[in-house]
């Protein structure tokens, strides 16, 4: 990633769905590595630390990441974008505003930082002015929800797989036979709190299995 940044000084990169909680450690580590090894790796960022270069070129993006919000100043508030990820299953929709607001409240995020994280940083990164298309007062959570009145916004599972009543507890309580290629039949046996494989070549343990019989 170093070569493109050096070749294109104005390059901006968004780490979409990359999360933010890991960024503080990464920046600390990359600066340490640079300090200890730059002499022999011949890396040079024109007198800047790698963390400084990161903040100049990268936008971090998160869906649900309380740790990232807690450590936002170690990342850089100007380098954080929230994304709802609708309609994917990782999305907090339709309760995204409430869940995100609760995280902001927990970590005392002021309004100016909330504005940056929720829309201003994205507008700057993508050179996009949404309020040319919809007035700002009509783009609030309340206003948009009012626009959705009369529409079905209920959460629905789209899986077509047939559901069964079998649970892991059922599986654990019933020995099952199976044959792995190149092995003799083996039995999955269980005891309270343990699940282990018996018979067959090799062995396989799960959970808190303290012994494996082969």
mmCIF file of C-alpha atoms in Angstrom:
data_model
loop_
_atom_site.group_PDB
_atom_site.id
_atom_site.type_symbol
_atom_site.label_atom_id
_atom_site.label_comp_id
_atom_site.label_asym_id
_atom_site.label_seq_id
_atom_site.Cartn_x
_atom_site.Cartn_y
_atom_site.Cartn_z
ATOM 1 C CA UNK A 1 0.000 0.000 0.000
ATOM 2 C CA UNK A 2 3.013 2.289 0.444
ATOM 3 C CA UNK A 3 3.805 2.637 -3.275
ATOM 4 C CA UNK A 4 0.355 3.906 -4.395
ATOM 5 C CA UNK A 5 0.293 6.475 -1.586
ATOM 6 C CA UNK A 6 3.706 7.774 -2.575
ATOM 7 C CA UNK A 7 2.777 7.788 -6.247
ATOM 8 C CA UNK A 8 -0.549 9.550 -5.661
ATOM 9 C CA UNK A 9 -0.211 11.985 -2.759
ATOM 10 C CA UNK A 10 -3.908 12.939 -2.901
ATOM 11 C CA UNK A 11 -5.110 9.316 -2.781
ATOM 12 C CA UNK A 12 -7.851 8.603 -0.237
ATOM 13 C CA UNK A 13 -8.805 5.080 0.844
ATOM 14 C CA UNK A 14 -11.934 4.072 2.745
ATOM 15 C CA UNK A 15 -11.721 0.878 4.795
ATOM 16 C CA UNK A 16 -15.383 0.031 4.240
ATOM 17 C CA UNK A 17 -16.769 -2.361 6.872
ATOM 18 C CA UNK A 18 -13.257 -2.614 8.285
ATOM 19 C CA UNK A 19 -14.161 -1.588 11.815
ATOM 20 C CA UNK A 20 -12.251 0.870 14.002
ATOM 21 C CA UNK A 21 -11.530 -0.773 17.347
ATOM 22 C CA UNK A 22 -8.241 -2.257 16.120
ATOM 23 C CA UNK A 23 -6.866 0.969 14.658
ATOM 24 C CA UNK A 24 -5.224 2.435 17.814
ATOM 25 C CA UNK A 25 -3.135 -0.697 18.340
ATOM 26 C CA UNK A 26 -2.256 -0.852 14.646
ATOM 27 C CA UNK A 27 -1.060 2.771 14.580
ATOM 28 C CA UNK A 28 0.992 2.309 17.736
ATOM 29 C CA UNK A 29 2.545 -0.845 16.355
ATOM 30 C CA UNK A 30 3.319 0.512 12.896
ATOM 31 C CA UNK A 31 5.051 3.549 14.378
ATOM 32 C CA UNK A 32 7.100 1.300 16.656
ATOM 33 C CA UNK A 33 8.053 -0.975 13.773
ATOM 34 C CA UNK A 34 9.033 2.009 11.648
ATOM 35 C CA UNK A 35 11.155 3.438 14.447
ATOM 36 C CA UNK A 36 13.005 0.165 15.008
ATOM 37 C CA UNK A 37 13.479 -0.990 11.409
ATOM 38 C CA UNK A 38 13.389 1.991 9.038
ATOM 39 C CA UNK A 39 17.174 2.230 8.992
ATOM 40 C CA UNK A 40 17.602 -1.118 7.263
ATOM 41 C CA UNK A 41 14.259 -1.294 5.404
ATOM 42 C CA UNK A 42 14.960 2.182 3.952
ATOM 43 C CA UNK A 43 11.345 3.268 4.436
ATOM 44 C CA UNK A 44 10.853 7.003 4.316
ATOM 45 C CA UNK A 45 7.657 9.059 4.560
ATOM 46 C CA UNK A 46 9.258 12.476 4.148
ATOM 47 C CA UNK A 47 9.873 12.848 7.835
ATOM 48 C CA UNK A 48 6.387 11.694 8.871
ATOM 49 C CA UNK A 49 5.398 8.749 11.033
ATOM 50 C CA UNK A 50 3.318 5.986 9.433
ATOM 51 C CA UNK A 51 0.414 6.935 11.718
ATOM 52 C CA UNK A 52 0.485 10.457 10.315
ATOM 53 C CA UNK A 53 0.451 9.120 6.761
ATOM 54 C CA UNK A 54 -2.449 6.823 7.680
ATOM 55 C CA UNK A 55 -4.534 9.723 8.969
ATOM 56 C CA UNK A 56 -3.821 11.721 5.817
ATOM 57 C CA UNK A 57 -4.961 8.961 3.449
ATOM 58 C CA UNK A 58 -7.329 6.563 5.208
ATOM 59 C CA UNK A 59 -10.922 6.733 6.379
ATOM 60 C CA UNK A 60 -11.954 4.018 8.807
ATOM 61 C CA UNK A 61 -15.552 2.791 8.704
ATOM 62 C CA UNK A 62 -17.646 0.921 11.244
ATOM 63 C CA UNK A 63 -21.132 -0.509 11.638
ATOM 64 C CA UNK A 64 -21.156 -1.332 15.340
ATOM 65 C CA UNK A 65 -17.907 -0.685 17.171
ATOM 66 C CA UNK A 66 -18.205 0.727 20.716
ATOM 67 C CA UNK A 67 -14.485 0.246 21.389
ATOM 68 C CA UNK A 68 -13.653 2.383 18.364
ATOM 69 C CA UNK A 69 -15.923 5.153 19.627
ATOM 70 C CA UNK A 70 -14.373 4.921 23.076
ATOM 71 C CA UNK A 71 -10.882 5.305 21.561
ATOM 72 C CA UNK A 72 -11.885 7.707 18.787
ATOM 73 C CA UNK A 73 -9.239 10.286 19.678
ATOM 74 C CA UNK A 74 -6.506 7.657 19.308
ATOM 75 C CA UNK A 75 -7.788 7.081 15.771
ATOM 76 C CA UNK A 76 -8.664 10.634 14.816
ATOM 77 C CA UNK A 77 -12.271 11.795 14.750
ATOM 78 C CA UNK A 78 -11.731 13.130 11.226
ATOM 79 C CA UNK A 79 -10.896 9.581 10.115
ATOM 80 C CA UNK A 80 -14.043 7.783 11.247
ATOM 81 C CA UNK A 81 -17.262 7.135 9.317
ATOM 82 C CA UNK A 82 -20.321 5.301 10.554
ATOM 83 C CA UNK A 83 -22.097 3.021 8.071
ATOM 84 C CA UNK A 84 -25.482 1.368 8.554
ATOM 85 C CA UNK A 85 -24.857 -1.487 6.085
ATOM 86 C CA UNK A 86 -28.552 -1.897 5.229
ATOM 87 C CA UNK A 87 -29.870 -4.369 4.073
ATOM 88 C CA UNK A 88 -27.107 -6.782 5.126
ATOM 89 C CA UNK A 89 -27.500 -8.917 8.235
ATOM 90 C CA UNK A 90 -24.726 -7.044 10.040
ATOM 91 C CA UNK A 91 -26.827 -3.886 9.984
ATOM 92 C CA UNK A 92 -28.473 -2.473 13.106
ATOM 93 C CA UNK A 93 -31.487 -1.358 11.028
ATOM 94 C CA UNK A 94 -34.203 -0.415 11.886
ATOM 95 C CA UNK A 95 -32.954 0.508 15.388
ATOM 96 C CA UNK A 96 -29.628 1.874 14.164
ATOM 97 C CA UNK A 97 -30.170 5.466 15.375
ATOM 98 C CA UNK A 98 -31.083 4.340 18.869
ATOM 99 C CA UNK A 99 -28.206 1.869 19.157
ATOM 100 C CA UNK A 100 -25.647 4.328 17.814
ATOM 101 C CA UNK A 101 -26.983 7.115 20.022
ATOM 102 C CA UNK A 102 -26.627 4.892 23.092
ATOM 103 C CA UNK A 103 -22.937 4.352 22.281
ATOM 104 C CA UNK A 104 -22.410 8.084 21.761
ATOM 105 C CA UNK A 105 -24.074 8.789 25.112
ATOM 106 C CA UNK A 106 -22.026 6.153 26.912
ATOM 107 C CA UNK A 107 -18.754 7.705 25.781
ATOM 108 C CA UNK A 108 -19.866 11.362 26.006
ATOM 109 C CA UNK A 109 -19.379 12.116 22.313
ATOM 110 C CA UNK A 110 -20.157 15.812 21.680
ATOM 111 C CA UNK A 111 -22.415 16.958 18.861
ATOM 112 C CA UNK A 112 -19.605 18.245 16.657
ATOM 113 C CA UNK A 113 -17.895 14.839 16.733
ATOM 114 C CA UNK A 114 -21.203 13.038 16.149
ATOM 115 C CA UNK A 115 -21.749 15.183 13.057
ATOM 116 C CA UNK A 116 -18.311 14.319 11.720
ATOM 117 C CA UNK A 117 -18.696 10.599 12.322
ATOM 118 C CA UNK A 118 -22.253 10.289 10.986
ATOM 119 C CA UNK A 119 -22.089 12.418 7.842
ATOM 120 C CA UNK A 120 -19.566 15.256 7.602
ATOM 121 C CA UNK A 121 -16.493 13.039 7.148
ATOM 122 C CA UNK A 122 -18.242 11.039 4.418
ATOM 123 C CA UNK A 123 -19.298 14.239 2.644
ATOM 124 C CA UNK A 124 -15.717 15.480 2.687
ATOM 125 C CA UNK A 125 -14.241 12.156 1.561
ATOM 126 C CA UNK A 126 -16.624 11.671 -1.360
ATOM 127 C CA UNK A 127 -17.028 15.336 -2.287
ATOM 128 C CA UNK A 128 -20.768 14.858 -1.960
ATOM 129 C CA UNK A 129 -23.303 17.447 -0.859
ATOM 130 C CA UNK A 130 -26.542 15.554 -0.072
ATOM 131 C CA UNK A 131 -28.340 18.623 1.167
ATOM 132 C CA UNK A 132 -28.444 19.932 -2.392
ATOM 133 C CA UNK A 133 -30.928 17.118 -3.023
ATOM 134 C CA UNK A 134 -32.833 17.013 0.252
ATOM 135 C CA UNK A 135 -33.005 19.807 2.836
ATOM 136 C CA UNK A 136 -31.109 19.037 6.017
ATOM 137 C CA UNK A 137 -34.221 19.338 8.159
ATOM 138 C CA UNK A 138 -35.857 16.643 6.035
ATOM 139 C CA UNK A 139 -32.909 14.277 6.458
ATOM 140 C CA UNK A 140 -33.207 13.770 10.217
ATOM 141 C CA UNK A 141 -34.141 10.390 11.684
ATOM 142 C CA UNK A 142 -37.580 11.661 12.681
ATOM 143 C CA UNK A 143 -38.302 13.232 9.303
ATOM 144 C CA UNK A 144 -37.216 10.167 7.329
ATOM 145 C CA UNK A 145 -39.231 7.854 9.554
ATOM 146 C CA UNK A 146 -42.239 10.062 8.997
ATOM 147 C CA UNK A 147 -41.711 9.670 5.253
ATOM 148 C CA UNK A 148 -41.766 5.896 5.727
ATOM 149 C CA UNK A 149 -45.169 5.902 7.420
ATOM 150 C CA UNK A 150 -47.478 3.387 5.764
ATOM 151 C CA UNK A 151 -44.619 1.249 4.445
ATOM 152 C CA UNK A 152 -43.773 -2.174 5.823
ATOM 153 C CA UNK A 153 -40.356 -1.871 7.452
ATOM 154 C CA UNK A 154 -40.601 -4.982 9.602
ATOM 155 C CA UNK A 155 -37.552 -7.239 9.905
ATOM 156 C CA UNK A 156 -37.951 -10.500 7.990
ATOM 157 C CA UNK A 157 -35.716 -13.523 7.613
ATOM 158 C CA UNK A 158 -35.113 -14.319 3.946
ATOM 159 C CA UNK A 159 -33.566 -17.739 4.481
ATOM 160 C CA UNK A 160 -35.265 -20.495 2.489
ATOM 161 C CA UNK A 161 -33.758 -23.284 4.571
ATOM 162 C CA UNK A 162 -36.264 -25.382 6.467
ATOM 163 C CA UNK A 163 -36.011 -24.981 10.206
ATOM 164 C CA UNK A 164 -35.824 -28.061 12.394
ATOM 165 C CA UNK A 165 -36.431 -28.539 16.069
ATOM 166 C CA UNK A 166 -33.076 -30.221 16.629
ATOM 167 C CA UNK A 167 -30.812 -28.342 19.027
ATOM 168 C CA UNK A 168 -27.192 -28.769 19.997
ATOM 169 C CA UNK A 169 -28.389 -30.292 23.268
ATOM 170 C CA UNK A 170 -30.228 -32.972 21.270
ATOM 171 C CA UNK A 171 -27.105 -33.648 19.250
ATOM 172 C CA UNK A 172 -24.908 -33.848 22.343
ATOM 173 C CA UNK A 173 -27.214 -36.271 24.104
ATOM 174 C CA UNK A 174 -27.471 -38.746 21.210
ATOM 175 C CA UNK A 175 -24.433 -40.742 19.967
ATOM 176 C CA UNK A 176 -24.190 -40.585 16.180
ATOM 177 C CA UNK A 177 -22.336 -42.778 13.752
ATOM 178 C CA UNK A 178 -20.360 -41.430 10.842
ATOM 179 C CA UNK A 179 -17.614 -42.643 8.546
ATOM 180 C CA UNK A 180 -14.748 -40.388 7.553
ATOM 181 C CA UNK A 181 -12.921 -41.256 4.339
ATOM 182 C CA UNK A 182 -10.179 -43.762 5.046
ATOM 183 C CA UNK A 183 -11.293 -44.491 8.599
ATOM 184 C CA UNK A 184 -13.492 -46.977 10.415
ATOM 185 C CA UNK A 185 -16.901 -45.895 11.717
ATOM 186 C CA UNK A 186 -16.643 -43.524 14.648
ATOM 187 C CA UNK A 187 -19.084 -42.466 17.341
ATOM 188 C CA UNK A 188 -19.647 -39.034 18.773
ATOM 189 C CA UNK A 189 -20.076 -39.702 22.479
ATOM 190 C CA UNK A 190 -21.015 -37.197 25.120
ATOM 191 C CA UNK A 191 -20.961 -36.673 28.845
ATOM 192 C CA UNK A 192 -22.279 -33.641 30.750
ATOM 193 C CA UNK A 193 -20.273 -30.645 29.596
ATOM 194 C CA UNK A 194 -18.154 -32.752 27.247
ATOM 195 C CA UNK A 195 -18.355 -33.943 23.688
ATOM 196 C CA UNK A 196 -15.721 -36.169 22.129
ATOM 197 C CA UNK A 197 -15.141 -38.581 19.281
ATOM 198 C CA UNK A 198 -14.497 -42.281 19.899
ATOM 199 C CA UNK A 199 -13.342 -44.898 17.436
ATOM 200 C CA UNK A 200 -11.796 -44.369 14.051
ATOM 201 C CA UNK A 201 -8.356 -43.127 13.137
ATOM 202 C CA UNK A 202 -7.061 -40.036 14.843
ATOM 203 C CA UNK A 203 -9.061 -38.074 17.371
ATOM 204 C CA UNK A 204 -11.111 -34.936 17.611
ATOM 205 C CA UNK A 205 -12.238 -33.004 20.661
ATOM 206 C CA UNK A 206 -14.854 -30.301 21.155
ATOM 207 C CA UNK A 207 -15.758 -27.901 23.917
ATOM 208 C CA UNK A 208 -14.491 -28.865 27.350
ATOM 209 C CA UNK A 209 -13.689 -32.483 26.464
ATOM 210 C CA UNK A 210 -11.007 -33.591 28.912
ATOM 211 C CA UNK A 211 -10.346 -36.969 27.330
ATOM 212 C CA UNK A 212 -10.416 -38.445 23.869
ATOM 213 C CA UNK A 213 -10.663 -42.173 23.290
ATOM 214 C CA UNK A 214 -9.543 -43.653 19.977
#
